[in-house]
Amino acid sequence: MDSTAAARAARRRRFAEAAREERPDLALLCLLIAAEADPALDEAGIDAAQIELDRLAGLLPYAPAARPDTAPAVWARNLAELLGTRCGFGGSAADYRRLESSLLHDVLRRRRGLPILLSVVWTEVARRAGAPVYGVALPGHFVVGFGDPYGRHVLADPFAGGRLLTDEDAALLVANATGTEAGPGLTARMLTPAGPLETVQRILNNIRAWAQVRPEQSAVQLWAVELSLLLPSHPAQLRHEHAQLLVQRGEFTAGAAELEEYARVVAEVDPAAASAVRRQAAAARAM
């Protein structure tokens, strides 16, 4: 194994171990994802990104002096002032076209990114400062919540510089992002805090989607799938996608073996699908 492959293997072991911690470190997991895309992001670079999050947290005014019923809004406004106004973190439509918008170290450097990565910056900075903060994985958009997700809370949209949202604003945001009609409001399920692993899986899904429409980026899609498979739980369909990617990239024997294993897994619940996958495996071996 050459040094590059050894470094990748070590990084992936660390990713798998970090994902299985009792309290997964969201920033570390995001930085290990970024290192897959940018091998120049070494241990010193990962430490520097964590230190930058610490530095930003140190600039955040302390909010608990506010009354309990107003503290969430104070935290949200302070974050918007610091990160959105003073530091210029935000996003635009153009950021969806860049892989860097899904890489935490680049988002910290460029101060531009996708809603979910900007939300990671917001939550990690606020958490370090002691704020009652959590990510909210709305359909089609990711925002940040402050306070009690099941009681008094405030939502903020880091993609828009930290604009404060009512639940009605957030419902309209969902409608615009998903192309559906705005409903009466958000459901309790929509407001459930997104855990670190859910957030990481969604980031990897975004990277897969970005690469999937760019055939020349199949290597990016491959590592995004492989990291997803290292998470404690993942959709079984990812194994099929991984096998198909191996075949697409000319690794016919490895791809055929994975297709056969996937067929074995799904045979009990969907025999017809298993038969189709076995035919794919045979075709791959023939190549």
PDB file of C-alpha atoms in Angstrom:
ATOM      1  CA  MET A   1       0.000   0.000   0.000  1.00  0.00           C
ATOM      2  CA  ASP A   2       1.503   3.351  -1.023  1.00  0.00           C
ATOM      3  CA  SER A   3       1.572   6.345   1.322  1.00  0.00           C
ATOM      4  CA  THR A   4      -1.496   7.988  -0.242  1.00  0.00           C
ATOM      5  CA  ALA A   5      -3.595   4.843   0.100  1.00  0.00           C
ATOM      6  CA  ALA A   6      -2.337   4.319   3.658  1.00  0.00           C
ATOM      7  CA  ALA A   7      -3.268   7.888   4.603  1.00  0.00           C
ATOM      8  CA  ARG A   8      -6.740   7.431   3.101  1.00  0.00           C
ATOM      9  CA  ALA A   9      -7.246   4.153   4.972  1.00  0.00           C
ATOM     10  CA  ALA A  10      -6.195   5.757   8.255  1.00  0.00           C
ATOM     11  CA  ARG A  11      -8.482   8.731   7.648  1.00  0.00           C
ATOM     12  CA  ARG A  12     -11.438   6.458   6.949  1.00  0.00           C
ATOM     13  CA  ARG A  13     -10.795   4.412  10.079  1.00  0.00           C
ATOM     14  CA  ARG A  14     -10.836   7.643  12.034  1.00  0.00           C
ATOM     15  CA  PHE A  15     -14.088   8.694  10.322  1.00  0.00           C
ATOM     16  CA  ALA A  16     -15.748   5.371  11.199  1.00  0.00           C
ATOM     17  CA  GLU A  17     -14.546   5.600  14.812  1.00  0.00           C
ATOM     18  CA  ALA A  18     -15.667   9.234  15.163  1.00  0.00           C
ATOM     19  CA  ALA A  19     -19.112   8.325  13.810  1.00  0.00           C
ATOM     20  CA  ARG A  20     -19.476   5.718  16.565  1.00  0.00           C
ATOM     21  CA  GLU A  21     -18.572   7.966  19.467  1.00  0.00           C
ATOM     22  CA  GLU A  22     -21.275   8.453  22.090  1.00  0.00           C
ATOM     23  CA  ARG A  23     -21.341  12.139  21.121  1.00  0.00           C
ATOM     24  CA  PRO A  24     -20.021  12.398  17.549  1.00  0.00           C
ATOM     25  CA  ASP A  25     -17.947  15.512  16.833  1.00  0.00           C
ATOM     26  CA  LEU A  26     -19.821  17.067  13.899  1.00  0.00           C
ATOM     27  CA  ALA A  27     -17.016  19.458  12.961  1.00  0.00           C
ATOM     28  CA  LEU A  28     -14.426  16.656  12.931  1.00  0.00           C
ATOM     29  CA  LEU A  29     -16.626  14.417  10.774  1.00  0.00           C
ATOM     30  CA  CYS A  30     -17.176  17.294   8.313  1.00  0.00           C
ATOM     31  CA  LEU A  31     -13.439  17.977   8.169  1.00  0.00           C
ATOM     32  CA  LEU A  32     -12.677  14.303   7.521  1.00  0.00           C
ATOM     33  CA  ILE A  33     -15.145  14.461   4.623  1.00  0.00           C
ATOM     34  CA  ALA A  34     -13.318  17.537   3.352  1.00  0.00           C
ATOM     35  CA  ALA A  35      -9.984  15.690   3.544  1.00  0.00           C
ATOM     36  CA  GLU A  36     -11.326  13.100   1.083  1.00  0.00           C
ATOM     37  CA  ALA A  37     -11.808  15.877  -1.465  1.00  0.00           C
ATOM     38  CA  ASP A  38      -8.643  17.755  -0.529  1.00  0.00           C
ATOM     39  CA  PRO A  39      -5.777  15.436   0.498  1.00  0.00           C
ATOM     40  CA  ALA A  40      -3.752  18.547   1.348  1.00  0.00           C
ATOM     41  CA  LEU A  41      -6.018  18.974   4.369  1.00  0.00           C
ATOM     42  CA  ASP A  42      -3.768  17.269   6.901  1.00  0.00           C
ATOM     43  CA  GLU A  43      -3.939  17.052  10.680  1.00  0.00           C
ATOM     44  CA  ALA A  44      -2.605  20.593  11.035  1.00  0.00           C
ATOM     45  CA  GLY A  45      -5.297  21.874   8.672  1.00  0.00           C
ATOM     46  CA  ILE A  46      -8.025  20.049  10.583  1.00  0.00           C
ATOM     47  CA  ASP A  47      -6.735  21.529  13.854  1.00  0.00           C
ATOM     48  CA  ALA A  48      -6.626  24.999  12.260  1.00  0.00           C
ATOM     49  CA  ALA A  49     -10.285  24.727  11.226  1.00  0.00           C
ATOM     50  CA  GLN A  50     -11.307  23.680  14.741  1.00  0.00           C
ATOM     51  CA  ILE A  51      -9.306  26.572  16.166  1.00  0.00           C
ATOM     52  CA  GLU A  52     -11.093  28.978  13.806  1.00  0.00           C
ATOM     53  CA  LEU A  53     -14.452  27.767  15.113  1.00  0.00           C
ATOM     54  CA  ASP A  54     -13.150  28.325  18.664  1.00  0.00           C
ATOM     55  CA  ARG A  55     -11.973  31.816  17.710  1.00  0.00           C
ATOM     56  CA  LEU A  56     -15.338  32.758  16.254  1.00  0.00           C
ATOM     57  CA  ALA A  57     -17.092  31.447  19.354  1.00  0.00           C
ATOM     58  CA  GLY A  58     -14.872  33.684  21.473  1.00  0.00           C
ATOM     59  CA  LEU A  59     -16.180  36.723  19.571  1.00  0.00           C
ATOM     60  CA  LEU A  60     -19.812  35.911  20.291  1.00  0.00           C
ATOM     61  CA  PRO A  61     -21.495  38.041  22.995  1.00  0.00           C
ATOM     62  CA  TYR A  62     -22.844  36.008  25.901  1.00  0.00           C
ATOM     63  CA  ALA A  63     -26.658  35.929  25.822  1.00  0.00           C
ATOM     64  CA  PRO A  64     -28.045  34.137  28.920  1.00  0.00           C
ATOM     65  CA  ALA A  65     -28.459  37.464  30.725  1.00  0.00           C
ATOM     66  CA  ALA A  66     -31.600  37.874  28.654  1.00  0.00           C
ATOM     67  CA  ARG A  67     -34.905  36.567  30.038  1.00  0.00           C
ATOM     68  CA  PRO A  68     -35.449  32.844  29.316  1.00  0.00           C
ATOM     69  CA  ASP A  69     -38.307  33.645  26.948  1.00  0.00           C
ATOM     70  CA  THR A  70     -36.177  36.058  24.902  1.00  0.00           C
ATOM     71  CA  ALA A  71     -32.743  34.357  25.125  1.00  0.00           C
ATOM     72  CA  PRO A  72     -33.214  32.247  21.942  1.00  0.00           C
ATOM     73  CA  ALA A  73     -33.843  35.369  19.863  1.00  0.00           C
ATOM     74  CA  VAL A  74     -30.868  37.132  21.459  1.00  0.00           C
ATOM     75  CA  TRP A  75     -28.577  34.212  20.613  1.00  0.00           C
ATOM     76  CA  ALA A  76     -29.918  34.126  17.055  1.00  0.00           C
ATOM     77  CA  ARG A  77     -29.447  37.867  16.541  1.00  0.00           C
ATOM     78  CA  ASN A  78     -25.941  37.786  18.004  1.00  0.00           C
ATOM     79  CA  LEU A  79     -24.948  34.942  15.658  1.00  0.00           C
ATOM     80  CA  ALA A  80     -26.421  36.778  12.673  1.00  0.00           C
ATOM     81  CA  GLU A  81     -24.547  39.942  13.619  1.00  0.00           C
ATOM     82  CA  LEU A  82     -21.233  38.145  14.089  1.00  0.00           C
ATOM     83  CA  LEU A  83     -21.260  35.537  11.341  1.00  0.00           C
ATOM     84  CA  GLY A  84     -23.648  37.043   8.820  1.00  0.00           C
ATOM     85  CA  THR A  85     -22.853  40.756   9.058  1.00  0.00           C
ATOM     86  CA  ARG A  86     -19.343  41.095  10.468  1.00  0.00           C
ATOM     87  CA  CYS A  87     -17.792  37.950   8.984  1.00  0.00           C
ATOM     88  CA  GLY A  88     -19.868  37.769   5.796  1.00  0.00           C
ATOM     89  CA  PHE A  89     -20.920  34.113   5.949  1.00  0.00           C
ATOM     90  CA  GLY A  90     -23.763  33.391   3.536  1.00  0.00           C
ATOM     91  CA  GLY A  91     -24.685  31.717   0.293  1.00  0.00           C
ATOM     92  CA  SER A  92     -26.081  32.212  -3.195  1.00  0.00           C
ATOM     93  CA  ALA A  93     -27.324  30.062  -6.064  1.00  0.00           C
ATOM     94  CA  ALA A  94     -23.789  29.897  -7.477  1.00  0.00           C
ATOM     95  CA  ASP A  95     -22.585  28.055  -4.376  1.00  0.00           C
ATOM     96  CA  TYR A  96     -24.665  25.009  -5.332  1.00  0.00           C
ATOM     97  CA  ARG A  97     -22.385  24.496  -8.344  1.00  0.00           C
ATOM     98  CA  ARG A  98     -19.175  24.206  -6.312  1.00  0.00           C
ATOM     99  CA  LEU A  99     -17.946  21.153  -4.438  1.00  0.00           C
ATOM    100  CA  GLU A 100     -16.105  23.510  -2.082  1.00  0.00           C
ATOM    101  CA  SER A 101     -19.501  24.629  -0.771  1.00  0.00           C
ATOM    102  CA  SER A 102     -19.804  21.219   0.931  1.00  0.00           C
ATOM    103  CA  LEU A 103     -16.308  21.221   2.475  1.00  0.00           C
ATOM    104  CA  LEU A 104     -16.098  22.764   5.937  1.00  0.00           C
ATOM    105  CA  HIS A 105     -12.513  24.041   5.740  1.00  0.00           C
ATOM    106  CA  ASP A 106     -13.295  25.791   2.435  1.00  0.00           C
ATOM    107  CA  VAL A 107     -16.531  27.245   3.821  1.00  0.00           C
ATOM    108  CA  LEU A 108     -14.573  28.678   6.752  1.00  0.00           C
ATOM    109  CA  ARG A 109     -12.020  30.143   4.337  1.00  0.00           C
ATOM    110  CA  ARG A 110     -14.401  31.445   1.645  1.00  0.00           C
ATOM    111  CA  ARG A 111     -17.281  32.196   4.039  1.00  0.00           C
ATOM    112  CA  ARG A 112     -19.620  30.829   1.379  1.00  0.00           C
ATOM    113  CA  GLY A 113     -21.365  27.480   1.295  1.00  0.00           C
ATOM    114  CA  LEU A 114     -24.508  25.413   1.077  1.00  0.00           C
ATOM    115  CA  PRO A 115     -27.205  25.946   3.726  1.00  0.00           C
ATOM    116  CA  ILE A 116     -26.207  22.786   5.603  1.00  0.00           C
ATOM    117  CA  LEU A 117     -22.501  23.670   5.831  1.00  0.00           C
ATOM    118  CA  LEU A 118     -23.271  27.221   6.886  1.00  0.00           C
ATOM    119  CA  SER A 119     -25.611  25.740   9.497  1.00  0.00           C
ATOM    120  CA  VAL A 120     -22.744  23.552  10.717  1.00  0.00           C
ATOM    121  CA  VAL A 121     -20.652  26.714  11.192  1.00  0.00           C
ATOM    122  CA  TRP A 122     -23.532  28.414  13.043  1.00  0.00           C
ATOM    123  CA  THR A 123     -24.221  25.468  15.345  1.00  0.00           C
ATOM    124  CA  GLU A 124     -20.565  24.715  16.073  1.00  0.00           C
ATOM    125  CA  VAL A 125     -19.761  28.331  16.911  1.00  0.00           C
ATOM    126  CA  ALA A 126     -22.925  28.746  19.000  1.00  0.00           C
ATOM    127  CA  ARG A 127     -22.438  25.418  20.787  1.00  0.00           C
ATOM    128  CA  ARG A 128     -18.922  26.384  21.792  1.00  0.00           C
ATOM    129  CA  ALA A 129     -20.312  29.619  23.244  1.00  0.00           C
ATOM    130  CA  GLY A 130     -22.938  27.766  25.288  1.00  0.00           C
ATOM    131  CA  ALA A 131     -26.026  28.512  23.196  1.00  0.00           C
ATOM    132  CA  PRO A 132     -29.037  26.131  23.125  1.00  0.00           C
ATOM    133  CA  VAL A 133     -28.592  25.459  19.405  1.00  0.00           C
ATOM    134  CA  TYR A 134     -29.438  22.654  17.011  1.00  0.00           C
ATOM    135  CA  GLY A 135     -29.644  21.992  13.277  1.00  0.00           C
ATOM    136  CA  VAL A 136     -33.039  21.665  11.582  1.00  0.00           C
ATOM    137  CA  ALA A 137     -33.164  19.485   8.462  1.00  0.00           C
ATOM    138  CA  LEU A 138     -36.139  21.020   6.696  1.00  0.00           C
ATOM    139  CA  PRO A 139     -37.149  19.387   3.398  1.00  0.00           C
ATOM    140  CA  GLY A 140     -35.001  21.027   0.728  1.00  0.00           C
ATOM    141  CA  HIS A 141     -33.254  23.446   3.098  1.00  0.00           C
ATOM    142  CA  PHE A 142     -31.252  23.358   6.316  1.00  0.00           C
ATOM    143  CA  VAL A 143     -31.575  25.989   9.046  1.00  0.00           C
ATOM    144  CA  VAL A 144     -30.622  26.475  12.693  1.00  0.00           C
ATOM    145  CA  GLY A 145     -32.834  26.540  15.774  1.00  0.00           C
ATOM    146  CA  PHE A 146     -32.251  28.210  19.144  1.00  0.00           C
ATOM    147  CA  GLY A 147     -34.102  27.373  22.345  1.00  0.00           C
ATOM    148  CA  ASP A 148     -36.516  24.491  22.859  1.00  0.00           C
ATOM    149  CA  PRO A 149     -37.424  22.757  19.579  1.00  0.00           C
ATOM    150  CA  TYR A 150     -40.678  21.565  21.196  1.00  0.00           C
ATOM    151  CA  GLY A 151     -41.457  24.846  22.915  1.00  0.00           C
ATOM    152  CA  ARG A 152     -40.242  28.436  22.642  1.00  0.00           C
ATOM    153  CA  HIS A 153     -37.674  28.603  19.865  1.00  0.00           C
ATOM    154  CA  VAL A 154     -36.323  30.809  17.105  1.00  0.00           C
ATOM    155  CA  LEU A 155     -35.206  29.669  13.657  1.00  0.00           C
ATOM    156  CA  ALA A 156     -32.451  31.315  11.615  1.00  0.00           C
ATOM    157  CA  ASP A 157     -31.349  30.841   8.003  1.00  0.00           C
ATOM    158  CA  PRO A 158     -27.531  30.990   7.785  1.00  0.00           C
ATOM    159  CA  PHE A 159     -27.730  30.845   3.970  1.00  0.00           C
ATOM    160  CA  ALA A 160     -29.421  34.254   4.151  1.00  0.00           C
ATOM    161  CA  GLY A 161     -26.860  35.620   6.611  1.00  0.00           C
ATOM    162  CA  GLY A 162     -28.778  34.443   9.662  1.00  0.00           C
ATOM    163  CA  ARG A 163     -32.177  35.956   8.861  1.00  0.00           C
ATOM    164  CA  LEU A 164     -34.630  35.150  11.625  1.00  0.00           C
ATOM    165  CA  LEU A 165     -37.591  33.009  10.558  1.00  0.00           C
ATOM    166  CA  THR A 166     -41.032  32.493  11.956  1.00  0.00           C
ATOM    167  CA  ASP A 167     -42.434  28.992  11.509  1.00  0.00           C
ATOM    168  CA  GLU A 168     -44.552  30.447   8.681  1.00  0.00           C
ATOM    169  CA  ASP A 169     -41.402  31.854   7.010  1.00  0.00           C
ATOM    170  CA  ALA A 170     -39.783  28.434   7.292  1.00  0.00           C
ATOM    171  CA  ALA A 171     -42.850  26.736   5.789  1.00  0.00           C
ATOM    172  CA  LEU A 172     -42.633  29.098   2.811  1.00  0.00           C
ATOM    173  CA  LEU A 173     -38.908  28.345   2.541  1.00  0.00           C
ATOM    174  CA  VAL A 174     -39.714  24.626   2.354  1.00  0.00           C
ATOM    175  CA  ALA A 175     -42.358  25.256  -0.306  1.00  0.00           C
ATOM    176  CA  ASN A 176     -39.907  27.270  -2.423  1.00  0.00           C
ATOM    177  CA  ALA A 177     -37.116  24.701  -2.015  1.00  0.00           C
ATOM    178  CA  THR A 178     -39.286  21.710  -2.865  1.00  0.00           C
ATOM    179  CA  GLY A 179     -41.540  23.322  -5.462  1.00  0.00           C
ATOM    180  CA  THR A 180     -44.695  22.543  -3.492  1.00  0.00           C
ATOM    181  CA  GLU A 181     -47.507  24.748  -2.277  1.00  0.00           C
ATOM    182  CA  ALA A 182     -46.967  26.309   1.119  1.00  0.00           C
ATOM    183  CA  GLY A 183     -48.907  24.438   3.789  1.00  0.00           C
ATOM    184  CA  PRO A 184     -50.336  25.807   7.028  1.00  0.00           C
ATOM    185  CA  GLY A 185     -46.989  25.506   8.809  1.00  0.00           C
ATOM    186  CA  LEU A 186     -44.227  23.158   9.893  1.00  0.00           C
ATOM    187  CA  THR A 187     -44.894  19.773  11.438  1.00  0.00           C
ATOM    188  CA  ALA A 188     -43.294  18.743  14.716  1.00  0.00           C
ATOM    189  CA  ARG A 189     -41.273  16.175  12.790  1.00  0.00           C
ATOM    190  CA  MET A 190     -39.765  18.893  10.584  1.00  0.00           C
ATOM    191  CA  LEU A 191     -38.592  20.783  13.669  1.00  0.00           C
ATOM    192  CA  THR A 192     -36.964  17.760  15.311  1.00  0.00           C
ATOM    193  CA  PRO A 193     -33.254  18.525  15.879  1.00  0.00           C
ATOM    194  CA  ALA A 194     -30.963  16.895  13.335  1.00  0.00           C
ATOM    195  CA  GLY A 195     -28.260  14.824  15.026  1.00  0.00           C
ATOM    196  CA  PRO A 196     -24.628  14.878  13.888  1.00  0.00           C
ATOM    197  CA  LEU A 197     -24.887  11.634  11.915  1.00  0.00           C
ATOM    198  CA  GLU A 198     -28.088  12.712  10.165  1.00  0.00           C
ATOM    199  CA  THR A 199     -26.358  15.956   9.224  1.00  0.00           C
ATOM    200  CA  VAL A 200     -23.268  14.134   7.964  1.00  0.00           C
ATOM    201  CA  GLN A 201     -25.372  11.748   5.877  1.00  0.00           C
ATOM    202  CA  ARG A 202     -27.199  14.679   4.310  1.00  0.00           C
ATOM    203  CA  ILE A 203     -23.890  16.387   3.481  1.00  0.00           C
ATOM    204  CA  LEU A 204     -22.667  13.200   1.806  1.00  0.00           C
ATOM    205  CA  ASN A 205     -25.967  12.923  -0.077  1.00  0.00           C
ATOM    206  CA  ASN A 206     -25.432  16.457  -1.385  1.00  0.00           C
ATOM    207  CA  ILE A 207     -21.925  15.578  -2.549  1.00  0.00           C
ATOM    208  CA  ARG A 208     -23.194  12.415  -4.263  1.00  0.00           C
ATOM    209  CA  ALA A 209     -25.915  14.422  -6.012  1.00  0.00           C
ATOM    210  CA  TRP A 210     -23.377  17.049  -7.120  1.00  0.00           C
ATOM    211  CA  ALA A 211     -21.089  14.389  -8.605  1.00  0.00           C
ATOM    212  CA  GLN A 212     -23.855  12.248 -10.093  1.00  0.00           C
ATOM    213  CA  VAL A 213     -24.720  14.858 -12.722  1.00  0.00           C
ATOM    214  CA  ARG A 214     -21.033  15.277 -13.579  1.00  0.00           C
ATOM    215  CA  PRO A 215     -19.809  11.921 -14.991  1.00  0.00           C
ATOM    216  CA  GLU A 216     -16.213  13.143 -14.881  1.00  0.00           C
ATOM    217  CA  GLN A 217     -16.566  13.350 -11.076  1.00  0.00           C
ATOM    218  CA  SER A 218     -17.355   9.665 -10.516  1.00  0.00           C
ATOM    219  CA  ALA A 219     -14.367   9.431  -8.148  1.00  0.00           C
ATOM    220  CA  VAL A 220     -16.049  12.022  -5.896  1.00  0.00           C
ATOM    221  CA  GLN A 221     -19.337  10.116  -5.988  1.00  0.00           C
ATOM    222  CA  LEU A 222     -17.433   6.925  -5.118  1.00  0.00           C
ATOM    223  CA  TRP A 223     -15.754   8.277  -1.990  1.00  0.00           C
ATOM    224  CA  ALA A 224     -18.975   9.963  -0.858  1.00  0.00           C
ATOM    225  CA  VAL A 225     -20.750   6.594  -1.098  1.00  0.00           C
ATOM    226  CA  GLU A 226     -17.893   4.808   0.648  1.00  0.00           C
ATOM    227  CA  LEU A 227     -17.941   7.259   3.559  1.00  0.00           C
ATOM    228  CA  SER A 228     -21.721   6.860   3.818  1.00  0.00           C
ATOM    229  CA  LEU A 229     -21.224   3.103   4.083  1.00  0.00           C
ATOM    230  CA  LEU A 230     -18.926   3.683   7.075  1.00  0.00           C
ATOM    231  CA  LEU A 231     -21.719   5.323   9.080  1.00  0.00           C
ATOM    232  CA  PRO A 232     -23.402   3.125  11.714  1.00  0.00           C
ATOM    233  CA  SER A 233     -26.600   2.984   9.651  1.00  0.00           C
ATOM    234  CA  HIS A 234     -27.230   3.672   5.976  1.00  0.00           C
ATOM    235  CA  PRO A 235     -29.726   2.734   3.249  1.00  0.00           C
ATOM    236  CA  ALA A 236     -29.073  -0.705   1.762  1.00  0.00           C
ATOM    237  CA  GLN A 237     -29.476   0.857  -1.681  1.00  0.00           C
ATOM    238  CA  LEU A 238     -26.095   2.549  -1.196  1.00  0.00           C
ATOM    239  CA  ARG A 239     -24.398  -0.841  -1.583  1.00  0.00           C
ATOM    240  CA  HIS A 240     -26.009  -1.212  -5.001  1.00  0.00           C
ATOM    241  CA  GLU A 241     -24.881   2.286  -5.984  1.00  0.00           C
ATOM    242  CA  HIS A 242     -21.348   1.486  -4.816  1.00  0.00           C
ATOM    243  CA  ALA A 243     -21.227  -1.699  -6.888  1.00  0.00           C
ATOM    244  CA  GLN A 244     -22.527   0.102  -9.963  1.00  0.00           C
ATOM    245  CA  LEU A 245     -19.905   2.829  -9.549  1.00  0.00           C
ATOM    246  CA  LEU A 246     -17.127   0.238  -9.374  1.00  0.00           C
ATOM    247  CA  VAL A 247     -18.337  -1.308 -12.631  1.00  0.00           C
ATOM    248  CA  GLN A 248     -18.703   2.121 -14.228  1.00  0.00           C
ATOM    249  CA  ARG A 249     -15.092   2.898 -13.308  1.00  0.00           C
ATOM    250  CA  GLY A 250     -13.811  -0.366 -14.802  1.00  0.00           C
ATOM    251  CA  GLU A 251     -13.412  -2.350 -11.566  1.00  0.00           C
ATOM    252  CA  PHE A 252     -15.525  -5.175 -12.970  1.00  0.00           C
ATOM    253  CA  THR A 253     -14.562  -8.036 -10.656  1.00  0.00           C
ATOM    254  CA  ALA A 254     -14.977  -6.006  -7.466  1.00  0.00           C
ATOM    255  CA  GLY A 255     -18.220  -4.515  -8.745  1.00  0.00           C
ATOM    256  CA  ALA A 256     -19.613  -7.931  -9.701  1.00  0.00           C
ATOM    257  CA  ALA A 257     -18.786  -9.330  -6.269  1.00  0.00           C
ATOM    258  CA  GLU A 258     -20.614  -6.451  -4.570  1.00  0.00           C
ATOM    259  CA  LEU A 259     -23.608  -6.828  -6.879  1.00  0.00           C
ATOM    260  CA  GLU A 260     -23.821 -10.518  -5.972  1.00  0.00           C
ATOM    261  CA  GLU A 261     -23.633  -9.703  -2.262  1.00  0.00           C
ATOM    262  CA  TYR A 262     -26.344  -7.054  -2.632  1.00  0.00           C
ATOM    263  CA  ALA A 263     -28.543  -9.553  -4.500  1.00  0.00           C
ATOM    264  CA  ARG A 264     -28.127 -11.992  -1.615  1.00  0.00           C
ATOM    265  CA  VAL A 265     -29.236  -9.326   0.867  1.00  0.00           C
ATOM    266  CA  VAL A 266     -32.383  -8.299  -1.044  1.00  0.00           C
ATOM    267  CA  ALA A 267     -33.389 -11.774  -2.257  1.00  0.00           C
ATOM    268  CA  GLU A 268     -35.686 -12.443   0.706  1.00  0.00           C
ATOM    269  CA  VAL A 269     -37.657  -9.217   0.365  1.00  0.00           C
ATOM    270  CA  ASP A 270     -37.563  -8.704  -3.414  1.00  0.00           C
ATOM    271  CA  PRO A 271     -36.672 -11.827  -5.451  1.00  0.00           C
ATOM    272  CA  ALA A 272     -37.298 -10.094  -8.775  1.00  0.00           C
ATOM    273  CA  ALA A 273     -34.910  -7.260  -7.926  1.00  0.00           C
ATOM    274  CA  ALA A 274     -32.322  -9.789  -6.756  1.00  0.00           C
ATOM    275  CA  SER A 275     -32.544 -11.614 -10.098  1.00  0.00           C
ATOM    276  CA  ALA A 276     -32.025  -8.347 -11.985  1.00  0.00           C
ATOM    277  CA  VAL A 277     -28.977  -7.521  -9.870  1.00  0.00           C
ATOM    278  CA  ARG A 278     -27.518 -10.985 -10.465  1.00  0.00           C
ATOM    279  CA  ARG A 279     -27.838 -10.371 -14.211  1.00  0.00           C
ATOM    280  CA  GLN A 280     -25.942  -7.095 -13.727  1.00  0.00           C
ATOM    281  CA  ALA A 281     -23.238  -9.004 -11.857  1.00  0.00           C
ATOM    282  CA  ALA A 282     -22.932 -11.573 -14.658  1.00  0.00           C
ATOM    283  CA  ALA A 283     -22.629  -8.814 -17.224  1.00  0.00           C
ATOM    284  CA  ALA A 284     -19.929  -7.142 -15.151  1.00  0.00           C
ATOM    285  CA  ARG A 285     -17.932 -10.375 -14.898  1.00  0.00           C
ATOM    286  CA  ALA A 286     -18.258 -10.832 -18.656  1.00  0.00           C
ATOM    287  CA  MET A 287     -16.600  -7.447 -19.139  1.00  0.00           C
TER     288      MET A 287
END
